[in-house]
N, CA, C and O of each residue as an XYZ file, in Angstrom:
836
protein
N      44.036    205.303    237.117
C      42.955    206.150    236.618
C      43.139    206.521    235.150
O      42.112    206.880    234.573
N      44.380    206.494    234.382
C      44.352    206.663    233.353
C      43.606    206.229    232.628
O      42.975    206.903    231.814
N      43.504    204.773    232.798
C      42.421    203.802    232.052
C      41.656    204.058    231.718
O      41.380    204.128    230.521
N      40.586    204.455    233.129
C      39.503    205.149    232.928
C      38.982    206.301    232.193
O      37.881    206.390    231.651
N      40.185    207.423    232.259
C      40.388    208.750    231.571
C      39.925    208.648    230.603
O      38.873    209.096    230.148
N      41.048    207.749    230.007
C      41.211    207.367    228.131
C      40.290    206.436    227.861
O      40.442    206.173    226.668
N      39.517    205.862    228.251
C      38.112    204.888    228.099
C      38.722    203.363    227.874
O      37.974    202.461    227.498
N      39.993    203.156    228.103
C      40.469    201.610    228.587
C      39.948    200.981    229.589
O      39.231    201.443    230.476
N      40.356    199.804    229.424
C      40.011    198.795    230.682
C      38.890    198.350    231.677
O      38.074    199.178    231.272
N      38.373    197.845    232.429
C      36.855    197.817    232.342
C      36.247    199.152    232.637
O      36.798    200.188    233.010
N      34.845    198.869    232.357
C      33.791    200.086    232.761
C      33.235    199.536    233.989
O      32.210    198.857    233.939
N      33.721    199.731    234.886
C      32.455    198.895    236.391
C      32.460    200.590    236.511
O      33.144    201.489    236.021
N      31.336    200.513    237.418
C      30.933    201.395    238.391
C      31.555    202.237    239.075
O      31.892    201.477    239.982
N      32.138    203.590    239.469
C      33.107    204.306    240.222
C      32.287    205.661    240.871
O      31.472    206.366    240.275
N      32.590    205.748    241.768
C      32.562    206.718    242.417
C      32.996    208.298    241.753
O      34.180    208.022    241.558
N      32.909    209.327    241.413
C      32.963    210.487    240.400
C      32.378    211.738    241.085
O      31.154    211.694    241.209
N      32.976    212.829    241.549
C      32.378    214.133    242.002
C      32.559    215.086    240.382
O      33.334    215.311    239.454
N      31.186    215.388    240.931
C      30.413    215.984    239.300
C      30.496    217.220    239.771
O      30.556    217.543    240.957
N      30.503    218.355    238.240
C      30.755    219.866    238.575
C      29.724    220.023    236.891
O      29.971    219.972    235.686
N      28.713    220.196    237.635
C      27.531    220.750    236.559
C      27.731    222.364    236.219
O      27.804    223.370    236.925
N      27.769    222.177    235.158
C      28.051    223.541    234.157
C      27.166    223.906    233.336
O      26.336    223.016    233.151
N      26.975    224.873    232.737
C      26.171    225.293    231.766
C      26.974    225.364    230.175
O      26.999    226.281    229.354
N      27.476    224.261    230.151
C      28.824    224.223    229.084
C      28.749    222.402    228.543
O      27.936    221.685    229.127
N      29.412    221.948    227.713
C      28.981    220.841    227.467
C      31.092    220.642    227.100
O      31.754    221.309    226.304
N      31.456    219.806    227.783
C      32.745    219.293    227.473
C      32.758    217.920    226.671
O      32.044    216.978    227.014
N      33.690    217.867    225.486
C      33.988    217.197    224.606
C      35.192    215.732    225.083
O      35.806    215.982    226.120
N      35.379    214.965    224.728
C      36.696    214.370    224.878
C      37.701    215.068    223.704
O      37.409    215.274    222.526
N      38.993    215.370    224.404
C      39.912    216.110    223.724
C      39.585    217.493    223.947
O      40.333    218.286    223.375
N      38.733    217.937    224.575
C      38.243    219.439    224.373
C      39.170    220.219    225.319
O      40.093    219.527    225.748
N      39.149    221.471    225.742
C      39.539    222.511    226.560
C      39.101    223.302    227.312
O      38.913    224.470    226.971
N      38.767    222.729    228.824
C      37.564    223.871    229.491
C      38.413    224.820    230.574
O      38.686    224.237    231.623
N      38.766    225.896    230.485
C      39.016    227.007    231.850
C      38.383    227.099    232.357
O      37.379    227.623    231.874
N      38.356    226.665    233.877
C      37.290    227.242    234.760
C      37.776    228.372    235.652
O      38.970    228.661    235.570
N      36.826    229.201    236.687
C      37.097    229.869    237.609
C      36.157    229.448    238.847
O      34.950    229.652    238.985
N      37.168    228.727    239.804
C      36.319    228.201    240.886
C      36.975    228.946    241.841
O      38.153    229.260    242.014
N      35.439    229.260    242.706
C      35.090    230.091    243.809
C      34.652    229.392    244.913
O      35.150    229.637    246.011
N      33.709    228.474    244.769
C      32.483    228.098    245.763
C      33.811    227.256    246.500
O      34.860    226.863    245.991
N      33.388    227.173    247.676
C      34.467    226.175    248.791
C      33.931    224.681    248.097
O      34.772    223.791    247.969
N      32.819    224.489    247.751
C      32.823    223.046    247.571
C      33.413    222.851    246.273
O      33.291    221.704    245.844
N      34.062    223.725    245.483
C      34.717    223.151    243.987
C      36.268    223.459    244.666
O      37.246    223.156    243.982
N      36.410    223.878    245.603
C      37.648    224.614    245.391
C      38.004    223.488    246.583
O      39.196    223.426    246.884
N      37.282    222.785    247.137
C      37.882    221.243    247.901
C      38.302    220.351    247.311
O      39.334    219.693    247.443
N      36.768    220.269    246.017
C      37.292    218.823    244.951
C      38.494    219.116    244.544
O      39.332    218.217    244.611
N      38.968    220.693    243.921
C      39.407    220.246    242.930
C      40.768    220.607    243.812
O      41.514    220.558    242.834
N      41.431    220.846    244.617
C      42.327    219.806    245.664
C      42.386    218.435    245.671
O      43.251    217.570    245.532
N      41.110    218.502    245.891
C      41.149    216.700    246.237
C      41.704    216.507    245.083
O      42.892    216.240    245.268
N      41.428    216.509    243.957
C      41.669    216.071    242.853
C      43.070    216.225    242.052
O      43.549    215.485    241.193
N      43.575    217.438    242.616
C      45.101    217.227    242.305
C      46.114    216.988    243.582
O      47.262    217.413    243.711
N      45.315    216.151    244.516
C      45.968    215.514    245.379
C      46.346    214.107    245.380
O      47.315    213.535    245.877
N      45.242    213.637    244.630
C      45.140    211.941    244.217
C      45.402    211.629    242.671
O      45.491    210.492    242.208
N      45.506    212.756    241.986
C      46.059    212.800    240.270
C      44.434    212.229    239.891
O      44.562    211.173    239.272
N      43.127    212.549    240.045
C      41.799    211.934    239.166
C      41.339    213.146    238.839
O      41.780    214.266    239.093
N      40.076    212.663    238.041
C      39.332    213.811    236.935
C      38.252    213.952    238.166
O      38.487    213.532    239.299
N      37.105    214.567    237.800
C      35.957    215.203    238.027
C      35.317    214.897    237.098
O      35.982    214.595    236.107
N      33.763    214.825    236.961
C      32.890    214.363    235.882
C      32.204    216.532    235.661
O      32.025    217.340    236.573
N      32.028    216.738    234.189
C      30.991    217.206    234.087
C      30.125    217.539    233.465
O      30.248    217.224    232.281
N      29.072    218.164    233.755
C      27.600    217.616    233.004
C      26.785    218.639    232.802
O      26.698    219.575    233.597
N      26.156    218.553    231.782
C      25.786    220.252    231.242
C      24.247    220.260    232.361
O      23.583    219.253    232.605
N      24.023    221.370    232.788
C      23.081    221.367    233.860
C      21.906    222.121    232.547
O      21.975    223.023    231.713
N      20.942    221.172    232.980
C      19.553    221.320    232.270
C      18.449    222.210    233.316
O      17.531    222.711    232.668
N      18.420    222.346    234.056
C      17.704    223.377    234.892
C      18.326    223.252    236.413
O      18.644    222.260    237.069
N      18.384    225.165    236.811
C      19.039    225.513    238.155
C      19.991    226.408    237.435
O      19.931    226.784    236.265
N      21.040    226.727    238.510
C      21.973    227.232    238.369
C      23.013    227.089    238.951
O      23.034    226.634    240.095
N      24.055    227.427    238.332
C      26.045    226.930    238.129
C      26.317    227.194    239.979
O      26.949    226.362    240.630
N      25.721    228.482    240.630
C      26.373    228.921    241.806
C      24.982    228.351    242.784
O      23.781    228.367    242.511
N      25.354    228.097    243.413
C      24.781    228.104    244.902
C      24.061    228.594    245.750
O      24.670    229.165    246.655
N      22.718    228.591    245.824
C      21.829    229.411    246.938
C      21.002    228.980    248.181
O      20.670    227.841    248.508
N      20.817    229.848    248.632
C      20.262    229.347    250.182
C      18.800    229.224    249.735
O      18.127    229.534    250.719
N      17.932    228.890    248.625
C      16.766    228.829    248.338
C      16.360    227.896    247.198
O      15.246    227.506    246.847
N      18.081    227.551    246.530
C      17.374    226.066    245.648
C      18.818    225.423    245.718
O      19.953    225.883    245.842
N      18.180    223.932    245.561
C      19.217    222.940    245.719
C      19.818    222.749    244.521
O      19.638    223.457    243.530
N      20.903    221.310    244.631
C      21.766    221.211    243.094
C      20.656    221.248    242.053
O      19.510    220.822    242.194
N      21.296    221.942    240.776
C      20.694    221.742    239.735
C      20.350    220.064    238.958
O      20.797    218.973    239.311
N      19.556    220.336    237.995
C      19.479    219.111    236.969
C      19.995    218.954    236.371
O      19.954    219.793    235.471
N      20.970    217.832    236.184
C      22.110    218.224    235.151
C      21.624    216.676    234.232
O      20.956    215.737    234.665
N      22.314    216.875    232.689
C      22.255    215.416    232.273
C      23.439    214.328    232.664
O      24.592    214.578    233.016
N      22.612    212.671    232.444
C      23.072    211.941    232.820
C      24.353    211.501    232.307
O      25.100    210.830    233.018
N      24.752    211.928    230.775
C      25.785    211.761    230.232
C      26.920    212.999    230.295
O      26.483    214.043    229.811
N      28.181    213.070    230.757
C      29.179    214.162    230.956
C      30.602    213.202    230.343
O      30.665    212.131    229.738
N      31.340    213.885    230.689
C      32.784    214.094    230.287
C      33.891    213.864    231.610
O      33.791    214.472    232.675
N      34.859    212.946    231.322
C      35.885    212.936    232.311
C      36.839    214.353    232.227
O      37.553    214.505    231.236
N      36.822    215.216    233.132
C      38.205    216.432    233.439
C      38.909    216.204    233.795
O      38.768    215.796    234.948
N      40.478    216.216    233.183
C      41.289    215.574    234.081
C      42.283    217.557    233.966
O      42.606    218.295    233.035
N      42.386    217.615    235.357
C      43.486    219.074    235.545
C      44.548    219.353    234.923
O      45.375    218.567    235.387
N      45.087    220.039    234.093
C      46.296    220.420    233.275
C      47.437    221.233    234.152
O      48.632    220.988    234.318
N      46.536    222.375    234.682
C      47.300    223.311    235.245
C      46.301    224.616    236.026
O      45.412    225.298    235.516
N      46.715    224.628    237.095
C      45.933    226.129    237.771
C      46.678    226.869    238.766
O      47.794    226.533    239.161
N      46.015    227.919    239.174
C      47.135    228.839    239.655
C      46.019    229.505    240.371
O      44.823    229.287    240.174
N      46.544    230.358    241.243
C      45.586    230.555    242.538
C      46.055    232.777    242.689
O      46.910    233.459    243.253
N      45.036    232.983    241.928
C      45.594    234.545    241.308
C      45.453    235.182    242.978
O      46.319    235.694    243.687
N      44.388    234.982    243.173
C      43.921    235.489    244.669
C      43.134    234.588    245.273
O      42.333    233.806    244.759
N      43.536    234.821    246.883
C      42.890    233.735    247.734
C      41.278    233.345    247.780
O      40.538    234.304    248.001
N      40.837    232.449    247.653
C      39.801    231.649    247.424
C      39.124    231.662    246.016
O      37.931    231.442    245.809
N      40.021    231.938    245.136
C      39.747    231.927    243.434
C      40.843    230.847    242.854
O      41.929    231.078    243.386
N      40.893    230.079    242.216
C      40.904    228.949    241.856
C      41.167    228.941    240.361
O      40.537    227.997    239.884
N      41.898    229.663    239.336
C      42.179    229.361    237.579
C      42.459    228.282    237.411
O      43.579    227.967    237.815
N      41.427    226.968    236.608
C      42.062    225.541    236.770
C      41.693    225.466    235.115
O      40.637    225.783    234.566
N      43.128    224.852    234.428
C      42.890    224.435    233.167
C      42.501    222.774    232.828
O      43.172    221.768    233.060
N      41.287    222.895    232.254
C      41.216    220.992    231.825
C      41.160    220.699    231.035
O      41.194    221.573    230.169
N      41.050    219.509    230.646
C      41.089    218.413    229.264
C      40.136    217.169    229.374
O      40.067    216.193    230.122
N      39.368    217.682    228.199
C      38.247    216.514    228.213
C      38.697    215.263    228.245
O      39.706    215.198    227.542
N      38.328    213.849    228.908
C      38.738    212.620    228.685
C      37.449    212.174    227.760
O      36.854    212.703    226.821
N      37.248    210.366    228.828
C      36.204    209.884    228.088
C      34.873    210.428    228.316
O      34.787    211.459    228.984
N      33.637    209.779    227.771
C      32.459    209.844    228.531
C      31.952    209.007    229.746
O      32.469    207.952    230.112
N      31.081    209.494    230.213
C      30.257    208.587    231.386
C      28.644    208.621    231.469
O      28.062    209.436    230.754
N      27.927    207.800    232.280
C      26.740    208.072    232.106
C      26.694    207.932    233.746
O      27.325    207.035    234.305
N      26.019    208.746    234.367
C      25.611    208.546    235.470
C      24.486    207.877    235.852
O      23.398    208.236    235.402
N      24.615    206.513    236.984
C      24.120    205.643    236.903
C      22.904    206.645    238.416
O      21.684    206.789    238.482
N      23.721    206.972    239.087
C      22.750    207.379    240.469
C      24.181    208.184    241.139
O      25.394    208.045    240.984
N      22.925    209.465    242.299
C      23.919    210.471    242.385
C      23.208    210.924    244.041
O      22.014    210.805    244.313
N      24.244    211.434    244.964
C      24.212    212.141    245.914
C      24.580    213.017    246.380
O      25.797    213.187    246.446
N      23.632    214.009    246.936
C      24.440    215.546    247.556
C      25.294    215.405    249.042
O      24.734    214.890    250.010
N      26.378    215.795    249.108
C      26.923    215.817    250.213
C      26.346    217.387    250.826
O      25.630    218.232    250.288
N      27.144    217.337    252.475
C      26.765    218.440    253.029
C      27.041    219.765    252.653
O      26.509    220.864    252.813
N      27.981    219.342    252.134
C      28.766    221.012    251.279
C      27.807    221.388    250.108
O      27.759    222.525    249.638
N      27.041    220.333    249.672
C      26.474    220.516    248.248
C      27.024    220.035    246.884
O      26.524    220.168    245.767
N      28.393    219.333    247.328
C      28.667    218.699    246.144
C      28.294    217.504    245.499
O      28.219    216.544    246.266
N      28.031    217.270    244.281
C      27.323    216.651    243.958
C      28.540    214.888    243.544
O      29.473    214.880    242.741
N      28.166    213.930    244.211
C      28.877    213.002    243.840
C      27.919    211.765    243.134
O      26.921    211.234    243.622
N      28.659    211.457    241.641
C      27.820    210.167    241.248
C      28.434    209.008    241.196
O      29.656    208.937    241.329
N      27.517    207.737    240.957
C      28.543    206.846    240.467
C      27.953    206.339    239.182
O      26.834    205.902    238.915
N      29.101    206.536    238.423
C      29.449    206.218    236.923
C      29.938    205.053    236.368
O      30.573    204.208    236.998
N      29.572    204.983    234.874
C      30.099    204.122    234.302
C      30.535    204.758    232.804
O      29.684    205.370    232.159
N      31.658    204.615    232.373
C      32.413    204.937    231.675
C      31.676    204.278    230.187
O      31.173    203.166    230.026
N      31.813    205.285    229.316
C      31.378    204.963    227.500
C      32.346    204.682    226.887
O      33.371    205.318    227.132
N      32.367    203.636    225.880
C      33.177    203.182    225.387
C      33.444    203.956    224.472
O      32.545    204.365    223.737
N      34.773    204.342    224.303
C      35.381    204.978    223.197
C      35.225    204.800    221.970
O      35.427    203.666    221.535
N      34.866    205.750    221.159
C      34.438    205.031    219.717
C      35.580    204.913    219.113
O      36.576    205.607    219.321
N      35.421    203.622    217.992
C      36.806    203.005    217.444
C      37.301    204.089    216.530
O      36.526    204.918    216.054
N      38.568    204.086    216.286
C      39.325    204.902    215.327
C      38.416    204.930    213.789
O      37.721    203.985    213.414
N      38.558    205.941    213.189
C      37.212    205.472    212.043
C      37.868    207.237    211.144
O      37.764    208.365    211.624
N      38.541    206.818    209.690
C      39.446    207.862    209.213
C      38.377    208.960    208.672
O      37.382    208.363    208.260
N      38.294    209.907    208.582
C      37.782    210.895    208.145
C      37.418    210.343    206.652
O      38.277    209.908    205.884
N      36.401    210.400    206.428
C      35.840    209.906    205.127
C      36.061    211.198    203.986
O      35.632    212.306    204.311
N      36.735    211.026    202.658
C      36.384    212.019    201.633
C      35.457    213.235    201.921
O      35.707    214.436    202.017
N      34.410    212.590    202.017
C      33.205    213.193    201.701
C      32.669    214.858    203.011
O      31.990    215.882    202.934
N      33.556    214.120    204.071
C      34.059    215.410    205.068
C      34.737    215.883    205.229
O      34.831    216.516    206.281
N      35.836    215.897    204.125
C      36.958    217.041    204.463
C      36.304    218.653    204.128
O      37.090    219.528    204.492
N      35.163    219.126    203.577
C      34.941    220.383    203.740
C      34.903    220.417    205.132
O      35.669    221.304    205.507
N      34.315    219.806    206.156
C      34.477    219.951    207.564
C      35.302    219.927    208.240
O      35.307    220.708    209.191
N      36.226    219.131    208.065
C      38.090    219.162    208.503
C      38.603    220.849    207.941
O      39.283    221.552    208.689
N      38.272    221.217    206.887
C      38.929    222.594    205.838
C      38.055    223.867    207.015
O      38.610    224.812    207.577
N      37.024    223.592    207.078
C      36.634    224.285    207.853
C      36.735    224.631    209.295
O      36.526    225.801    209.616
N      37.090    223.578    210.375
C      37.686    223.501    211.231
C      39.257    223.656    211.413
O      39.679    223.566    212.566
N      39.996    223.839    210.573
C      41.064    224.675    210.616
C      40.970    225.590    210.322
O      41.910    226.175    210.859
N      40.265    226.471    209.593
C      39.805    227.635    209.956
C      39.421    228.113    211.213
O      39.973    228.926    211.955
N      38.637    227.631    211.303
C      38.111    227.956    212.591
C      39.133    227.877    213.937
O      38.976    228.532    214.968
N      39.921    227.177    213.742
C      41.269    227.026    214.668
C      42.205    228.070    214.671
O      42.909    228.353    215.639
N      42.213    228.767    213.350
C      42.904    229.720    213.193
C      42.791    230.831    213.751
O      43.666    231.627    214.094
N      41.554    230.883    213.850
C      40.892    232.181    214.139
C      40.698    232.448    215.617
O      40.511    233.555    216.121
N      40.778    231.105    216.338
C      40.347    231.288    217.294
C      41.635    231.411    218.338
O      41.622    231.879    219.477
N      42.922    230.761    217.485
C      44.185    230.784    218.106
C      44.572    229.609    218.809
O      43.730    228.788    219.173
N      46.157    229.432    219.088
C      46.155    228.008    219.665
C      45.996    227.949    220.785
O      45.744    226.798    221.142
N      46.035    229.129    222.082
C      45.849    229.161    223.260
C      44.348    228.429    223.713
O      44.003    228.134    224.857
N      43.351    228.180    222.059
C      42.036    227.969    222.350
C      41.289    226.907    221.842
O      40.095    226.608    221.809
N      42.930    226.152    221.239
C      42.578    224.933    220.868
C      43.882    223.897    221.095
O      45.104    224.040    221.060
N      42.926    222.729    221.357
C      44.006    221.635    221.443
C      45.433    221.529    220.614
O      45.440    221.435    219.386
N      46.640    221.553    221.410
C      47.706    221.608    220.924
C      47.854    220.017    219.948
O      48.569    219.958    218.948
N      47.406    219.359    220.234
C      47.832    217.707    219.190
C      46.332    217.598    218.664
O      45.306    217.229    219.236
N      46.589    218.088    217.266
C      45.003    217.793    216.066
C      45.754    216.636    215.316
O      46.944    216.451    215.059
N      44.190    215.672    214.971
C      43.514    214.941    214.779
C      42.473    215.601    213.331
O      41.255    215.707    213.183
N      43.272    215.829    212.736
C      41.736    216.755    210.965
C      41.794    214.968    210.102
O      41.192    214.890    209.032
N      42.173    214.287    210.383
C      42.273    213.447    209.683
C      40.954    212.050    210.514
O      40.541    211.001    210.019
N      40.771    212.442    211.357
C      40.301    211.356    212.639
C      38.591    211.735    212.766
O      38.258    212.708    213.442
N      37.730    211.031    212.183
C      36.352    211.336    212.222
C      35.513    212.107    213.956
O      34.971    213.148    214.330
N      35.890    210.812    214.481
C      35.423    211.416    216.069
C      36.224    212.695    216.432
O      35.443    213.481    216.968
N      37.733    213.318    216.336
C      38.100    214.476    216.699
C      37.781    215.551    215.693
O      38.048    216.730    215.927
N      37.211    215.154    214.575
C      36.589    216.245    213.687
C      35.584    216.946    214.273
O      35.529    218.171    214.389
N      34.635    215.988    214.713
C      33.060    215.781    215.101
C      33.292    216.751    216.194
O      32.981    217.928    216.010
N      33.960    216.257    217.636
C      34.274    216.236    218.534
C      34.065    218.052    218.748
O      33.203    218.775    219.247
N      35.591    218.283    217.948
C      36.024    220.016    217.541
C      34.730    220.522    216.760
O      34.227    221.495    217.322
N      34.331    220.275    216.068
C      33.226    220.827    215.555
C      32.300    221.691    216.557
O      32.207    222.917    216.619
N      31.619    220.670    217.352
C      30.450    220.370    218.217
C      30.373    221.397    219.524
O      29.480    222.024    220.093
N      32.045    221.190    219.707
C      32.132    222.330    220.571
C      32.376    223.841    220.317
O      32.096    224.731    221.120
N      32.915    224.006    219.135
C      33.345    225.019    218.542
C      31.999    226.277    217.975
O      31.908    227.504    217.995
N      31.144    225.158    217.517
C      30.101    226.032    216.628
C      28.936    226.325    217.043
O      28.455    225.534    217.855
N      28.181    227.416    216.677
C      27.278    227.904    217.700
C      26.034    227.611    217.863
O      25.064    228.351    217.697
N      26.066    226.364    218.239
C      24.915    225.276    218.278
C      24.156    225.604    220.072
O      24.895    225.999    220.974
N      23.055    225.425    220.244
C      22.072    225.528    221.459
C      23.119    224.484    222.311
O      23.897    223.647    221.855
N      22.890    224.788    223.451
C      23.407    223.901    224.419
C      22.625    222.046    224.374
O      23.307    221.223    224.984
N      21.583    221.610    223.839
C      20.886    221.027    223.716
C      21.291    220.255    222.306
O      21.036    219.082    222.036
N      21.791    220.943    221.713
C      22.297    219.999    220.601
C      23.630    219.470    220.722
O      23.975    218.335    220.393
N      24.365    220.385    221.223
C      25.999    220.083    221.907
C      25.654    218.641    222.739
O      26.211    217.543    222.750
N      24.998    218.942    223.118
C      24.255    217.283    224.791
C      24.183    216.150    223.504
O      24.947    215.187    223.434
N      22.989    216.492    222.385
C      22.512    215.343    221.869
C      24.121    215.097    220.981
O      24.411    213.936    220.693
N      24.813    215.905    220.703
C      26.028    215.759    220.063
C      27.039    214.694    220.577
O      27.752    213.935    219.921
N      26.912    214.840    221.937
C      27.917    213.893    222.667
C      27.483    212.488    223.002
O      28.215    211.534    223.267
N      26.323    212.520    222.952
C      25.610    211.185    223.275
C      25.737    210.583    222.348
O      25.677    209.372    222.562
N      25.950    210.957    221.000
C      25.852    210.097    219.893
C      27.477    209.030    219.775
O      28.528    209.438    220.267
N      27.397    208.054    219.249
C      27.905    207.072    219.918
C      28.938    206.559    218.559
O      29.831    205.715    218.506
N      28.494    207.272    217.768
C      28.576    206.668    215.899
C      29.315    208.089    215.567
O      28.728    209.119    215.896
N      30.601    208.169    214.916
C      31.423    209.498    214.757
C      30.976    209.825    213.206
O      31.651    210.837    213.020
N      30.498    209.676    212.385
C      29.834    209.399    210.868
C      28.136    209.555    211.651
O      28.519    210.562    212.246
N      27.361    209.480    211.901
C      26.441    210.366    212.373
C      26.178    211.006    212.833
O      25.064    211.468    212.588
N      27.021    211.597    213.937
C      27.591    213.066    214.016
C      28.261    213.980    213.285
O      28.230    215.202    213.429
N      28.822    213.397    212.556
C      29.314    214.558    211.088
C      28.534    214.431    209.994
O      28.704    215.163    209.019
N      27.738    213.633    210.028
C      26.415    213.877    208.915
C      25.677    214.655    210.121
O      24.680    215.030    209.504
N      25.544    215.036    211.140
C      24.657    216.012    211.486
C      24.516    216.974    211.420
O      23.558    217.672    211.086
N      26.168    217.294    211.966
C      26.607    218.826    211.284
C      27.094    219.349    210.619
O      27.480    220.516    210.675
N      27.255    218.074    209.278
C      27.094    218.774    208.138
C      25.849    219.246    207.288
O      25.724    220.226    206.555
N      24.781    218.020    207.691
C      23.485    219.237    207.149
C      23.212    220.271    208.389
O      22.042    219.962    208.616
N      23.445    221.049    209.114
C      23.416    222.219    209.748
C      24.540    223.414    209.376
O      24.598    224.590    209.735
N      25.285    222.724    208.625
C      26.497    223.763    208.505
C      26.221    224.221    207.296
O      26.558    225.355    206.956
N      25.275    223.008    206.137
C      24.799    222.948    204.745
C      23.519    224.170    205.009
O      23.500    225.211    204.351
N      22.797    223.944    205.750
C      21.802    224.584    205.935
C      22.080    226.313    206.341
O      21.377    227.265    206.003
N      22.930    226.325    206.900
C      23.911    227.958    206.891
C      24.570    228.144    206.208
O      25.442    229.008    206.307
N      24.369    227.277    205.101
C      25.316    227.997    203.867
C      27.145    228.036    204.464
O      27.648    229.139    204.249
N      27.738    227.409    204.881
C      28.699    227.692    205.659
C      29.530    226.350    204.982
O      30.747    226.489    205.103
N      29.284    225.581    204.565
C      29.836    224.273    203.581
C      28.963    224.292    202.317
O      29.141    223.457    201.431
């Protein structure tokens, strides 16, 4: 499964239990969750029973918890591999699970099980090639260590990348206080140099570079 994680080796088709959020995860990123519902708190057993990720996917209409009056939410087709770091179980049926963004995926087609969890099957995005931080964006690298600073290391990735276009982008995207909707169109983008020309005219436009 590593392969897959890290966006090696083929992309066929796989099987993937999805955990739609109202959050948009990055590759390289850092998501804490707090799982409650019995159907997250199975996967994500399952999941550190067999050492695999979970897919997830920013939910576009519905909601994160569970009701006896609407079904799974809409989530988008493109998410993020989670692979588990570390969790700890403060009190019984609460769940502190730390993750780490992998690659992307696009969900090809998806089914609800009886519990309500949502399982798809995916195909993995190819990793964009190594591509050095161009001149012309290091105010955005200068600025994102700032922003690292501030926010502390408990809240950012311990191994940076200020030199690496896609982990510039990447940290950016998640970091800054962009609509949930631009974070989505952020990750879809496929080209690490048109994503940092994006938000650099938005960061230009706030006066903020």
């Amino acid at each position: 499964m590593l392969s897959i994680f890290s966006g090696g080796g083929e992309r066929r088709p796989f099987t993937l239990p999805l955990f739609p959020l109202r959050t948009v995860l990055f590759p390289g990123g850092l998501l804490p969750l707090k799982v409650f519902e019995q159907r997250y708190i199975d996967m994500t057993k399952d999941c550190l029973k067999e050492e695999q990720p979970f897919g997830v996917c920013l939910i576009t209409k519905g909601d994160e918890v569970a009701s006896s009056s609407s079904g799974p939410p809409e989530f988008a087709r493109v998410g993020t591999l989670a692979r588990i770091v570390d969790w700890e179980m403060p009190q019984l049926g609460i769940l502190h699970v730390a993750t780490t963004g992998g690659t992307r995926f696009q969900v090809q087609r998806h089914t609800v099980e009886a519990s309500g969890l949502v399982v798809g099957e995916v195909r993995t995005i190819a990793t964009e090639p190594a591509c050095p931080l161009p001149e012309a964006y290091a105010p955005l690298a200068k600025l994102l260590d700032m922003i690292a600073a501030r926010i502390g290391p408990q809240n950012f990735p311990a191994e940076t990348h200020f030199d690496d276009a896609s982990w510039v982008g990447y940290r950016l995207a998640e970091l800054l206080p962009l609509p949930l909707t631009i974070k989505q169109s952020m990750l879809e983008i496929n080209d690490a140099l048109v994503r940092l020309g994006t938000l650099r005219q938005f960061l230009s436009e706030q006066g903020l570079i």
